Coordinates of C-alpha atoms and ligand atoms in Angstrom, one line a residue:
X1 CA 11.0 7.3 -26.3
X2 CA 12.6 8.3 -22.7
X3 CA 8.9 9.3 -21.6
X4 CA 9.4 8.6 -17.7
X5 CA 5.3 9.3 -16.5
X6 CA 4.3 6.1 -17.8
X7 CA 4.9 3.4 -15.1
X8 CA 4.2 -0.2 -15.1
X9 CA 2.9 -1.9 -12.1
X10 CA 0.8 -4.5 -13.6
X11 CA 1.7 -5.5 -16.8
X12 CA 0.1 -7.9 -18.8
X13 CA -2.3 -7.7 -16.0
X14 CA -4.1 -4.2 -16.9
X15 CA -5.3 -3.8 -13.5
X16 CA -3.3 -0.8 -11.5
X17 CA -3.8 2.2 -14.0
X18 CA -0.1 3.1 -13.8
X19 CA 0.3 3.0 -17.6
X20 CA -2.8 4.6 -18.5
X21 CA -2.0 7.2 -21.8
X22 CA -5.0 8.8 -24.1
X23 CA -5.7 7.5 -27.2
X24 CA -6.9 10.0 -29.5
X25 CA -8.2 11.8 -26.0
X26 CA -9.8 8.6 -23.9
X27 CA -7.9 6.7 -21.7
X28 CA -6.4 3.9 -21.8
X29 CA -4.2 1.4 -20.1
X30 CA -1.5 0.9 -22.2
X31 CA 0.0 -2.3 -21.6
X32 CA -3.4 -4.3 -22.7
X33 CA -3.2 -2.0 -25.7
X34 CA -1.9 -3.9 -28.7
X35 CA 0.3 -1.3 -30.7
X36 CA -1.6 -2.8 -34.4
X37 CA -4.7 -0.8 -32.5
X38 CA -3.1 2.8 -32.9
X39 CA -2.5 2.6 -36.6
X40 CA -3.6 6.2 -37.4
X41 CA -4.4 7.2 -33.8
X42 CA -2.8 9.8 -31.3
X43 CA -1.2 8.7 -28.2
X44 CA -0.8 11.2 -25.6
X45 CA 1.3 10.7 -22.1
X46 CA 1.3 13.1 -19.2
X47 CA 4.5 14.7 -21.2
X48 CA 1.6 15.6 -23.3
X49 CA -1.0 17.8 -21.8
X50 CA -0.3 21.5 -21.7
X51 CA 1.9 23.2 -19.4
X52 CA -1.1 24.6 -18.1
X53 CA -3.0 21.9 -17.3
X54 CA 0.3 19.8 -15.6
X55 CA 0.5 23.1 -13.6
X56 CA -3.1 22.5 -12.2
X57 CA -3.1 18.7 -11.7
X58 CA 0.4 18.8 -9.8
X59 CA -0.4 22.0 -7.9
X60 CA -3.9 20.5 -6.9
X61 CA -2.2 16.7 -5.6
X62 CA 0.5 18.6 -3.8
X63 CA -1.7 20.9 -2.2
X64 CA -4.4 17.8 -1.5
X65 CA -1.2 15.6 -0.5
X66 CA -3.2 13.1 -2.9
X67 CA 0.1 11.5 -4.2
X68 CA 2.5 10.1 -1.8
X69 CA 5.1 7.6 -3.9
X70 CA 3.4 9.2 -7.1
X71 CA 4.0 5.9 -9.1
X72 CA 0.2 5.4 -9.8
X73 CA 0.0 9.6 -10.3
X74 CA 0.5 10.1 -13.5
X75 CA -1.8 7.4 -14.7
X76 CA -4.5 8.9 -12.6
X77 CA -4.1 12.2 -13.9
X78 CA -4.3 11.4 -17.1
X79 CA -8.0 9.4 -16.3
X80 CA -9.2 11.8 -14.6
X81 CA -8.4 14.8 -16.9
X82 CA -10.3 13.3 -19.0
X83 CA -13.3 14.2 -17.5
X84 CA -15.4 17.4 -17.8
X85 CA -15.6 19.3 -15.0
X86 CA -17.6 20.4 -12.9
X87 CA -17.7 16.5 -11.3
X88 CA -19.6 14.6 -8.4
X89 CA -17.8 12.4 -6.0
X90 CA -19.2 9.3 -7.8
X91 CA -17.6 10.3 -11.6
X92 CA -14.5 10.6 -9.7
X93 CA -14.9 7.4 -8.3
X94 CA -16.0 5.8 -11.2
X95 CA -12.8 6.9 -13.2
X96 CA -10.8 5.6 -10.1
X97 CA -11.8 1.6 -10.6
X98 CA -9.3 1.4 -13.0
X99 CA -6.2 2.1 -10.9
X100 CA -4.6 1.4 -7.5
X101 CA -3.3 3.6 -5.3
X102 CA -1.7 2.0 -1.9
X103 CA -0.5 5.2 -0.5
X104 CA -3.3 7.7 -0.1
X105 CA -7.2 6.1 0.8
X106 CA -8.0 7.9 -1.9
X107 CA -9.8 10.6 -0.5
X108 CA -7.0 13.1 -1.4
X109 CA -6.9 12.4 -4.8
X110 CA -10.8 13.1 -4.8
X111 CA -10.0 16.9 -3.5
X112 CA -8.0 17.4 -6.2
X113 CA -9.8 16.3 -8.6
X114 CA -12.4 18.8 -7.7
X115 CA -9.4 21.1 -7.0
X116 CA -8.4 20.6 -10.5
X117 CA -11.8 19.9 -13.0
X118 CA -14.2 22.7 -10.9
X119 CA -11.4 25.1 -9.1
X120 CA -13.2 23.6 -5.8
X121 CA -10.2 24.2 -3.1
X122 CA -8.7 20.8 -1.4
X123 CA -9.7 20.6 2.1
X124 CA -5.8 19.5 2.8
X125 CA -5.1 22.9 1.1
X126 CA -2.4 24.8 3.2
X127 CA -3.4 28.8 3.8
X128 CA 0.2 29.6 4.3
X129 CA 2.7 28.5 1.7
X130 CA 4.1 25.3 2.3
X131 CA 7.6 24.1 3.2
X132 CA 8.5 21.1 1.0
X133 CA 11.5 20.3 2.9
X134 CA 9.6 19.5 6.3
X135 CA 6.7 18.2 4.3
X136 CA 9.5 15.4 2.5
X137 CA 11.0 15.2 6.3
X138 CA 7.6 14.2 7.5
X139 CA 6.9 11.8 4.6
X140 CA 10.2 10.3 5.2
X141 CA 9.1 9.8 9.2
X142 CA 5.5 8.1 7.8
X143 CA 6.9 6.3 5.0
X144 CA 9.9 4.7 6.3
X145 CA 12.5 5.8 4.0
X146 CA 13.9 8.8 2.5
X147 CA 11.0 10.3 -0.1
X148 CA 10.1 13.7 -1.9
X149 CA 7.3 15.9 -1.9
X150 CA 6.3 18.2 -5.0
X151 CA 5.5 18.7 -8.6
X152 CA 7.6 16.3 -9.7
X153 CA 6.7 13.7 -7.7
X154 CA 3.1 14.3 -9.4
X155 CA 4.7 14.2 -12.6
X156 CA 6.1 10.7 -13.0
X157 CA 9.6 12.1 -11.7
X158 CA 10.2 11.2 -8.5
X159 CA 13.1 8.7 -9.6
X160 CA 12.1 5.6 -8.9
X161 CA 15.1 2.9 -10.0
X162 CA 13.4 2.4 -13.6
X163 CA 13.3 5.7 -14.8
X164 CA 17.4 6.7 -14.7
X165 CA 18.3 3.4 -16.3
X166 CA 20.4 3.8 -19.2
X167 CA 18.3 2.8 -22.9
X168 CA 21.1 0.4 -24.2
X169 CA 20.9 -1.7 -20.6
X170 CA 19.8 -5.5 -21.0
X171 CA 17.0 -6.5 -19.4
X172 CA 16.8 -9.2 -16.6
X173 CA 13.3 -10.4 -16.0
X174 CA 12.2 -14.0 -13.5
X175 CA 12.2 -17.0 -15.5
X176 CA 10.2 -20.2 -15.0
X177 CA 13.0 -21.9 -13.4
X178 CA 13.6 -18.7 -10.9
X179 CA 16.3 -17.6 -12.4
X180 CA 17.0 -14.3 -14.3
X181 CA 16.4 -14.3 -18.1
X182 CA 18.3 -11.9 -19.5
X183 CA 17.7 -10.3 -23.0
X184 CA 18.1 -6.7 -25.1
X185 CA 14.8 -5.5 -24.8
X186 CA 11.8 -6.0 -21.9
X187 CA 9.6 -7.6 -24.5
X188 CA 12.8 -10.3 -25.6
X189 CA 13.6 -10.8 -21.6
X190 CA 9.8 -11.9 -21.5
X191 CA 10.1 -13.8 -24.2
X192 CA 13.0 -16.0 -23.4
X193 CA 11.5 -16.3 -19.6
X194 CA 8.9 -18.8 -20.3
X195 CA 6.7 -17.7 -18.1
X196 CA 2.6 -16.8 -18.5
X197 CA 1.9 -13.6 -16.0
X198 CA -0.4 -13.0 -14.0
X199 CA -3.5 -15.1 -12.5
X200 CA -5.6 -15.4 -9.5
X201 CA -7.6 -18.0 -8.4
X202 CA -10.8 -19.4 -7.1
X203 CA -8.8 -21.1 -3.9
X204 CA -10.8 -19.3 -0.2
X205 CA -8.7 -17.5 2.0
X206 CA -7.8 -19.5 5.4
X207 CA -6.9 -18.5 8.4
X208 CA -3.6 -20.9 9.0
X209 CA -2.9 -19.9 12.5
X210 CA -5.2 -21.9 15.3
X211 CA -6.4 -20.0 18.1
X212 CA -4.7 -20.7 21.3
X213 CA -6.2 -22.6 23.9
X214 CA -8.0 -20.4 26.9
X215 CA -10.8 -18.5 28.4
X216 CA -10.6 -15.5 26.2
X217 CA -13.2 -12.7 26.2
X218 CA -12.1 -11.8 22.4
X219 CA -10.4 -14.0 19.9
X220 CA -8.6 -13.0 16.3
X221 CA -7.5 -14.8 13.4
X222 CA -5.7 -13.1 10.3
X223 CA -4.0 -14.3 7.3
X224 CA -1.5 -13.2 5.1
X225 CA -1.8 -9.5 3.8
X226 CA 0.1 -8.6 0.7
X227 CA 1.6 -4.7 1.0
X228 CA 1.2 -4.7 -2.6
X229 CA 3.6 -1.3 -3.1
X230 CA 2.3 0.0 -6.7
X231 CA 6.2 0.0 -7.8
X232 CA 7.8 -3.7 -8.6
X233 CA 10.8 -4.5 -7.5
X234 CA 13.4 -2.7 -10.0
X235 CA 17.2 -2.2 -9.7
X236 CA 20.0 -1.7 -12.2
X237 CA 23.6 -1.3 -12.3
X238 CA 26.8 -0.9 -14.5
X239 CA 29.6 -3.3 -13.8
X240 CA 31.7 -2.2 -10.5
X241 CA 29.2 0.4 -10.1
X242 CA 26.3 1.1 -7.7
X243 CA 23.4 -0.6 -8.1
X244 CA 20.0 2.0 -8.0
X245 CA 18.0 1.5 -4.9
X246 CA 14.4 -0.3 -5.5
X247 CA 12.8 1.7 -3.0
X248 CA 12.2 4.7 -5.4
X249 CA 10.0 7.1 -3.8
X250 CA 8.9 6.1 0.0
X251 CA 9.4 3.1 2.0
X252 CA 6.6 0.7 0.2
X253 CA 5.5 -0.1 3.8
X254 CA 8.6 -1.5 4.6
X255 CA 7.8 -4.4 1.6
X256 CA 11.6 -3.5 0.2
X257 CA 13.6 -3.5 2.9
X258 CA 15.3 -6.8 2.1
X259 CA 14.7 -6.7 -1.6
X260 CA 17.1 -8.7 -3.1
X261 CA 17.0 -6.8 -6.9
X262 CA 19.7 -4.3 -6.1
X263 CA 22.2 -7.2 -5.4
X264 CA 20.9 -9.1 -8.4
X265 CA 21.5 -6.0 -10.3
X266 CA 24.7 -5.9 -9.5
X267 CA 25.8 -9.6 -10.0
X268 CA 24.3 -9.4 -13.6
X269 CA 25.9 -6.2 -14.6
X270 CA 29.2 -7.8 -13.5
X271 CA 28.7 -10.8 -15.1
X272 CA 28.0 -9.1 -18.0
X273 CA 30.0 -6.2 -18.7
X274 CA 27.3 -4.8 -19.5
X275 CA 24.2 -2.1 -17.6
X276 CA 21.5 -4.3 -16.4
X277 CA 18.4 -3.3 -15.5
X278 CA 16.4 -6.2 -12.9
X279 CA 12.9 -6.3 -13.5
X280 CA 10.2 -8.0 -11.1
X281 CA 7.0 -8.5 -13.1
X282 CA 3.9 -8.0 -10.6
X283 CA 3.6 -11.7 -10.5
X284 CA 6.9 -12.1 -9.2
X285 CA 6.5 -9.7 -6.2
X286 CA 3.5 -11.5 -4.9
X287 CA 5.6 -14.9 -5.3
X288 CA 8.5 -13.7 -4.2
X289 CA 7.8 -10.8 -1.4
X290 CA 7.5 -11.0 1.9
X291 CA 3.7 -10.8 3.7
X292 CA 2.5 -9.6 6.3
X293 CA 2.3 -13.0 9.4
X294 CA -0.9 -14.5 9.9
X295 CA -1.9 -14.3 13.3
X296 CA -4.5 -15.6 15.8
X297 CA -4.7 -14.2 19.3
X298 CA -6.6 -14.6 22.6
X299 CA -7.0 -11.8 25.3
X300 CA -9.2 -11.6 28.7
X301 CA -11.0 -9.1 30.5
X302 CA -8.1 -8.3 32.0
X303 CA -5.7 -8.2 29.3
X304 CA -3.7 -11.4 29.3
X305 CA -3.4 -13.5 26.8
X306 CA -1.5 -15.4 23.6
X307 CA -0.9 -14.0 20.5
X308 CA 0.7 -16.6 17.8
X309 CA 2.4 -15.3 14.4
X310 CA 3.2 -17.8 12.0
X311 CA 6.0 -17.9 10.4
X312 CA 7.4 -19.5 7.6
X313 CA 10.2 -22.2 7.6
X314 CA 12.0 -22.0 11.0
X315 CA 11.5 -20.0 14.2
X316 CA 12.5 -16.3 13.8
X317 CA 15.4 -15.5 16.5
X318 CA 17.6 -13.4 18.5
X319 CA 17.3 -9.9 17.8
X320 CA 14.7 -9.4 15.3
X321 CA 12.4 -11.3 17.1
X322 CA 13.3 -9.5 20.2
X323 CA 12.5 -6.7 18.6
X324 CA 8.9 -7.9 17.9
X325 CA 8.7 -8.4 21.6
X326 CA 9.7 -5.2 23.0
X327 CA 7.0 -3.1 20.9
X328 CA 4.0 -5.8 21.5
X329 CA 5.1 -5.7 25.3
X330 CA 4.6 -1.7 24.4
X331 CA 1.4 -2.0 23.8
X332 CA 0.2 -4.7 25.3
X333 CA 2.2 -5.8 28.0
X334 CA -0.2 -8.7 29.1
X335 CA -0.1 -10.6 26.1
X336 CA 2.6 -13.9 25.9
X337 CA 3.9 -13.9 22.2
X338 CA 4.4 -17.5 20.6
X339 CA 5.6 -18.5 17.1
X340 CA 4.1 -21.7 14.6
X341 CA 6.0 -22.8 12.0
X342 CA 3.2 -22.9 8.8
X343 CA 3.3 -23.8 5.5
X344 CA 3.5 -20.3 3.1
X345 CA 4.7 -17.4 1.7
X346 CA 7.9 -15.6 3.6
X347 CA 6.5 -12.8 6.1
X348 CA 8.4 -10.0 7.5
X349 CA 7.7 -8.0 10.8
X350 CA 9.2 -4.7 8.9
X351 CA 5.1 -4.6 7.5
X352 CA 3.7 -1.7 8.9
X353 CA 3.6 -2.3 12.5
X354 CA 3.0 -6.0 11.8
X355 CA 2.6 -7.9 14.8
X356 CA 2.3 -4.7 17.4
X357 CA -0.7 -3.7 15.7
X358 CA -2.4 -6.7 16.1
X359 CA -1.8 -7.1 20.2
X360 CA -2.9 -3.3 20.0
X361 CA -5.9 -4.1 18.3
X362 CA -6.7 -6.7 20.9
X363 CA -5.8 -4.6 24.1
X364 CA -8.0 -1.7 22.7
X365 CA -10.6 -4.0 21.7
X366 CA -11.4 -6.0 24.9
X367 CA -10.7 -2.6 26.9
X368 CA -14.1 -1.4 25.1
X369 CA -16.2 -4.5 24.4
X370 CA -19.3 -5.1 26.1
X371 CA -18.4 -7.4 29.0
X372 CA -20.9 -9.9 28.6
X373 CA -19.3 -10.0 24.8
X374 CA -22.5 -8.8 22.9
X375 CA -22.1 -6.4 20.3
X376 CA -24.3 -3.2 21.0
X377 CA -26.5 -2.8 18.0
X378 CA -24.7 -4.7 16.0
X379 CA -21.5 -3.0 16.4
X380 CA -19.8 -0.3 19.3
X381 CA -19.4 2.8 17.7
X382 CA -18.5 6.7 18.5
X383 CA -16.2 5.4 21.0
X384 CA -12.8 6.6 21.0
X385 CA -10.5 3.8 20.7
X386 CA -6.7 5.4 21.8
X387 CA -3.1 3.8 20.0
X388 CA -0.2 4.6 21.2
X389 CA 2.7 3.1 19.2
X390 CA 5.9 2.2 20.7
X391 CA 7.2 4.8 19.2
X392 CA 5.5 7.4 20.4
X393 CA 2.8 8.2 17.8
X394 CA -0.4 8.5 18.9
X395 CA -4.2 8.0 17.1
X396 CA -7.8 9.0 19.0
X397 CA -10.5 7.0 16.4
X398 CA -13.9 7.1 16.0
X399 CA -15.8 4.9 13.9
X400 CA -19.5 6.7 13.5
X401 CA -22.3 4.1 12.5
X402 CA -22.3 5.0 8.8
X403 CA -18.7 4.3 8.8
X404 CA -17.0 7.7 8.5
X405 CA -13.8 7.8 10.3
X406 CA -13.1 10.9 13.1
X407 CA -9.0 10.3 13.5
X408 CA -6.8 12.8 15.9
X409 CA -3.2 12.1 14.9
X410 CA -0.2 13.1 17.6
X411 CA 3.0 12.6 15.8
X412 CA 5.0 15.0 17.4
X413 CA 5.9 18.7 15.8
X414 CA 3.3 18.6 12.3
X415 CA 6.2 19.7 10.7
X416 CA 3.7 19.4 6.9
X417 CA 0.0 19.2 8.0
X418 CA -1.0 18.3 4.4
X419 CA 1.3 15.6 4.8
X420 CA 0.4 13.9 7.6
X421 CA -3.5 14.3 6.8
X422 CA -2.6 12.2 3.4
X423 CA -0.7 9.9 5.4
X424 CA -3.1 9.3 8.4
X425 CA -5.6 8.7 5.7
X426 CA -3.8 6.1 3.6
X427 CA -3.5 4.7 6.7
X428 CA -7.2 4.1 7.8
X429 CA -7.2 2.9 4.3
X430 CA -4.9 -0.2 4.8
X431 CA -6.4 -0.4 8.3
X432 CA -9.9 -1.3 6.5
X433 CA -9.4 -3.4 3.8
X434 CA -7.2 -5.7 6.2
X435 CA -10.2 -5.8 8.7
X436 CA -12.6 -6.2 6.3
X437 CA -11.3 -7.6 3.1
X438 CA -7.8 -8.3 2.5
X439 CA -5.9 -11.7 2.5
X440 CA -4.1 -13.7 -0.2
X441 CA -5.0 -17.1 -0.9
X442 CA -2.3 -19.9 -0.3
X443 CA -2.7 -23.2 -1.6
X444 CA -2.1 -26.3 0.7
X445 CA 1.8 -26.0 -0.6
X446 CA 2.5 -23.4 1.0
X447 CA 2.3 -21.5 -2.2
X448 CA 0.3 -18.2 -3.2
X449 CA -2.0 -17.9 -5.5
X450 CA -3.6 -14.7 -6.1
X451 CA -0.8 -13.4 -8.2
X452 CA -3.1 -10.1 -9.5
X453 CA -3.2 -6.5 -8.4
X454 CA -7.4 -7.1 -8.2
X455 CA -6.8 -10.3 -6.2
X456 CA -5.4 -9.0 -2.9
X457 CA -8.8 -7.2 -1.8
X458 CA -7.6 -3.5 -1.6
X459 CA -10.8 -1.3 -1.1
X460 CA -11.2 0.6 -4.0
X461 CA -12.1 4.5 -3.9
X462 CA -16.1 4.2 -3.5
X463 CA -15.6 1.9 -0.6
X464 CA -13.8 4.1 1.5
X465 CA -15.9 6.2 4.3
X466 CA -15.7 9.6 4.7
X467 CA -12.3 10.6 6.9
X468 CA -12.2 13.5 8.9
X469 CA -8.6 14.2 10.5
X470 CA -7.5 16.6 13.4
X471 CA -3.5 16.5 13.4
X472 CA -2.7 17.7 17.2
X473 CA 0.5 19.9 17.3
X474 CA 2.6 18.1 20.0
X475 CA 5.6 19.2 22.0
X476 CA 2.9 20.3 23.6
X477 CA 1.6 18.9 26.8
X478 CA 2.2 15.1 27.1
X479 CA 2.5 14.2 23.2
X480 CA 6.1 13.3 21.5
X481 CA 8.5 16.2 21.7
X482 CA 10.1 15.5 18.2
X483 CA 8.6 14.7 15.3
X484 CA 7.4 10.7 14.8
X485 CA 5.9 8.3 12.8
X486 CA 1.9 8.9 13.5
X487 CA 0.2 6.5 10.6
X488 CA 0.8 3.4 12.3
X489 CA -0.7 4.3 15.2
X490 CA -3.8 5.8 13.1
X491 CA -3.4 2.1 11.2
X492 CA -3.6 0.2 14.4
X493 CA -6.6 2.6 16.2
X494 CA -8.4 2.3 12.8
X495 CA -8.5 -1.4 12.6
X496 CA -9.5 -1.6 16.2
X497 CA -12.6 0.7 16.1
X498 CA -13.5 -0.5 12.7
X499 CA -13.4 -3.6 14.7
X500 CA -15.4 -2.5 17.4
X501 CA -18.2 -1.4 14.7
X502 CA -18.5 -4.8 12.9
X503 CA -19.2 -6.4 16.0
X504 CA -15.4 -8.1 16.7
X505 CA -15.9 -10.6 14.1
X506 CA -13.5 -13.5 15.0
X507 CA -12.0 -13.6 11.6
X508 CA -10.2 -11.1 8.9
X509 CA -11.5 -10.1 6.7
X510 CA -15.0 -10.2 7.4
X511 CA -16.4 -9.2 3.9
X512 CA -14.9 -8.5 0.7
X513 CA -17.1 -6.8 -1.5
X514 CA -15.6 -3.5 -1.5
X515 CA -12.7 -4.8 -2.9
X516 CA -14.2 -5.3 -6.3
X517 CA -11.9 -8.4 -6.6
X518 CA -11.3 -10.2 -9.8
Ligands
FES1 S1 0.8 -1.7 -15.9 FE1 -0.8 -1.5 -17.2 S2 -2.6 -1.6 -15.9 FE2 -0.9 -2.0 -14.6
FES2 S1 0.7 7.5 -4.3 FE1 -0.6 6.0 -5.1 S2 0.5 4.2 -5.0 FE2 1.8 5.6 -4.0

């Protein structure tokens, strides 16, 4: 029908929300929905509501900065205007299990749904109006890539590849064999593919990397961390044109950069003569994407030390790995770097700060550790732990003992301070479910098995602590004179004094049950 709010990040899976539409008023997600169900019923998108009421949910996000890439928005906005207000924290929560949002931490998206359901103002809420363009410049800064800021965006427009393709494309979806199945409609694509979607398994995390030899004061071991964008992997193209670009709206944590679907696109459309439009199921992202490199690391007292980053296949060289180098020497200029060749998924050091982060985390970590090793009541917290990224950006964290989060953020001029809060945020997000419970499970093939949204161990909205950000307006003393990425810093510092508090467990993640995995 051309309706463009509904987004599928999941499906068959009915785990991420995106598709969630009302049916005669309660939500539902739609692609678990069979259609023999509505038979008499009303089906409402976000197209849908009044004008009135899309006015208040998009003017309370953008105000709150709750939607970032906006592909789970619309889904959210539909649950949650379901509800009655006046709400508490815990029916907003509550309404949240049944989505994902990657972006935001979540908090955000609580403010405005108090913002929108009991007129209750957004704490991100600006005084003076706002200036979209700098608030898009500093999205584009934190998310990677070029990205939009505004009503739309809230409304299921902010043109990811999907939504401009042309309605009498074909439709190439991953078949068994790993090639493209391609077919007139999504559902015929499917069909002819062969394939069952979307499982997860009872197979344990490990930690594939050993921990190098030495007298170490702190050790770390990791394993592979899905970026699980919301958006799949999407392209499509007409023959000799231009294939759409998969990264939509925002940089998907740098997951996209060497997406192959665009070029895929392109081939098929030649081949042919015809629009295609390249479809990666959610399965096929987790198979197929990039993760972020086990690790397991070493450092002294007095900051030496070996961090090893496995990759997959053969050594990574010459300038990308050189590259990896330069910032961990940033950051930690007394740890050696070495590579193992494992057996797994591919990696990528594009990842959010992937590898830096980790030798920051160390540095800050044994900088602040009780020297004789033992944790302080369980855990050192209310001490600041300082990132500074190699590019600049700059994160003060506090960890308190109930787990609340105190974050200063130093990223230059603000230029949006709504913005950045959503972004520092959705960083300390990340930053705790990968200390405490993400990791993807990898068979002894080399092959990963947790294929579903629910299986990658994302902390859902209830488990995330309070955050209280303090966004420090550089150019100004001896901060970054122009504007820089800040989140990754806040991502690193986050991990580290979330660290700290657990009592430097040896091992991520150290518990998943706020992952609500399944
Ligand atoms: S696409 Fe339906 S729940 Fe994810
Ligand atoms: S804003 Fe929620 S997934 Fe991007």
């Amino acid at each position: 029908m051309g309706l463009r709010s509904l987004k599928d990040g999941c499906s068959p899976q009915g785990q991420c929300g995106c598709c969630t539409v009302w049916v005669d008023g309660s939500p539902r997600v739609a692609c678990v929905t069979p259609v023999r169900r509505l038979d008499g019923r009303g089906v409402t998108t976000l197209e849908g509501l009044s004008d009135a009421d899309r006015h208040a949910w998009s003017d309370a996000l953008v105000a709150s900065g709750g939607s970032q890439c906006g592909f789970c928005t619309p889904g959210i906005v539909l649950r949650l205007a379901a509800l009655d207000g006046p709400v508490s924290d815990d029916q907003i929560d509550r309404s949240l299990l049944a989505h994902l949002c990657r972006c935001t931490g979540w908090q955000t998206i609580r403010e405005a749904a108090h913002g929108a359901l009991d007129g209750a103002p957004g704490s991100g809420r600006p005084e003076a109006p706002r200036d979209l363009d700098g608030a898009a410049a500093r999205a584009a800064l934190e998310g990677g890539v070029p990205q939009r800021v505004g009503p739309d965006v809230v409304l299921g427009d902010a043109g990811f590849a999907d939504d401009g393709c042309p309605a009498d494309a074909l439709v190439a979806v991953v078949g068994a064999d790993g090639g493209y199945a391609v077919a007139g409609s999504l559902a015929e694509a499917r069909a002819a593919s062969g394939k069952v979607q979307g499982r997860s398994t009872t197979v344990p995390l490990v930690h594939p990397v050993a921990i190098p030899e030495g007298d170490w004061a702190l050790t770390l071991a990791t394993t592979w961390v899905e970026p699980a964008y919301v958006e799949p992997d999407a392209s499509w193209c007409r023959p000799g044109g231009e294939p759409a670009s998969p990264y939509g709206n925002g940089g998907s944590f740098g997951g996209k950069l060497h997406s192959p679907v665009a070029a895929d696109a392109r081939r098929l459309a030649d081949e042919h003569g015809r629009a295609v439009r390249v479809l990666w199921s959610r399965e096929d992202v987790v198979r197929r994407g990039p993760k972020r490199p086990p690790v397991a690391g070493g450092i002294a007292a007095d900051g030496t030390g070996v961090l090893r980053v496995g990759v997959s296949g053969a050594a990574v060289t010459g300038g990308e790995w050189d590259a990896v180098a330069a910032a961990v020497a940033a950051v930690a200029p007394g740890l050696r770097l070495e590579q193992m060749v494992i057996d797994g998924p591919a990696v990528s050091f594009d990842l959010r700060a992937a590898v830096w982060a980790e030798a920051a985390v160390l540095a800050a970590a044994v900088g602040l550790a009780p020297a004789d090793g033992t944790p302080v009541d369980g855990g050192t917290v209310d001490v600041p732990v300082t990132v500074t990224a190699p590019g600049g950006g700059r994160a003060v964290v506090r960890c308190a003992r109930d787990g609340a989060l105190d974050i200063e953020v130093s990223a230059g001029p603000v230029l949006d301070a709504v913005v950045l809060r959503s972004y520092t945020i959705g960083a300390a997000h990340q930053a705790l479910g990968w200390v405490t419970s993400e990791g993807i499970a990898v068979g002894e093939d080399g092959r990963v098995q947790d294929l579903t949204v629910r299986s990658f161990g994302i902390l859902q909205a209830r488990a995330m602590p309070p955050v209280t950000v303090h966004t420090v307006e550089d150019g100004v003393g001896a901060g970054p004179q122009a504007p820089v990425n800040g989140s990754d810093a806040v991502f690193a510092a986050v991990a580290a004094a979330r660290w700290l508090a657990d009592g430097l467990p040896p091992a991520w993640p150290a518990d998943r049950t706020g992952a609500g995995r399944r």
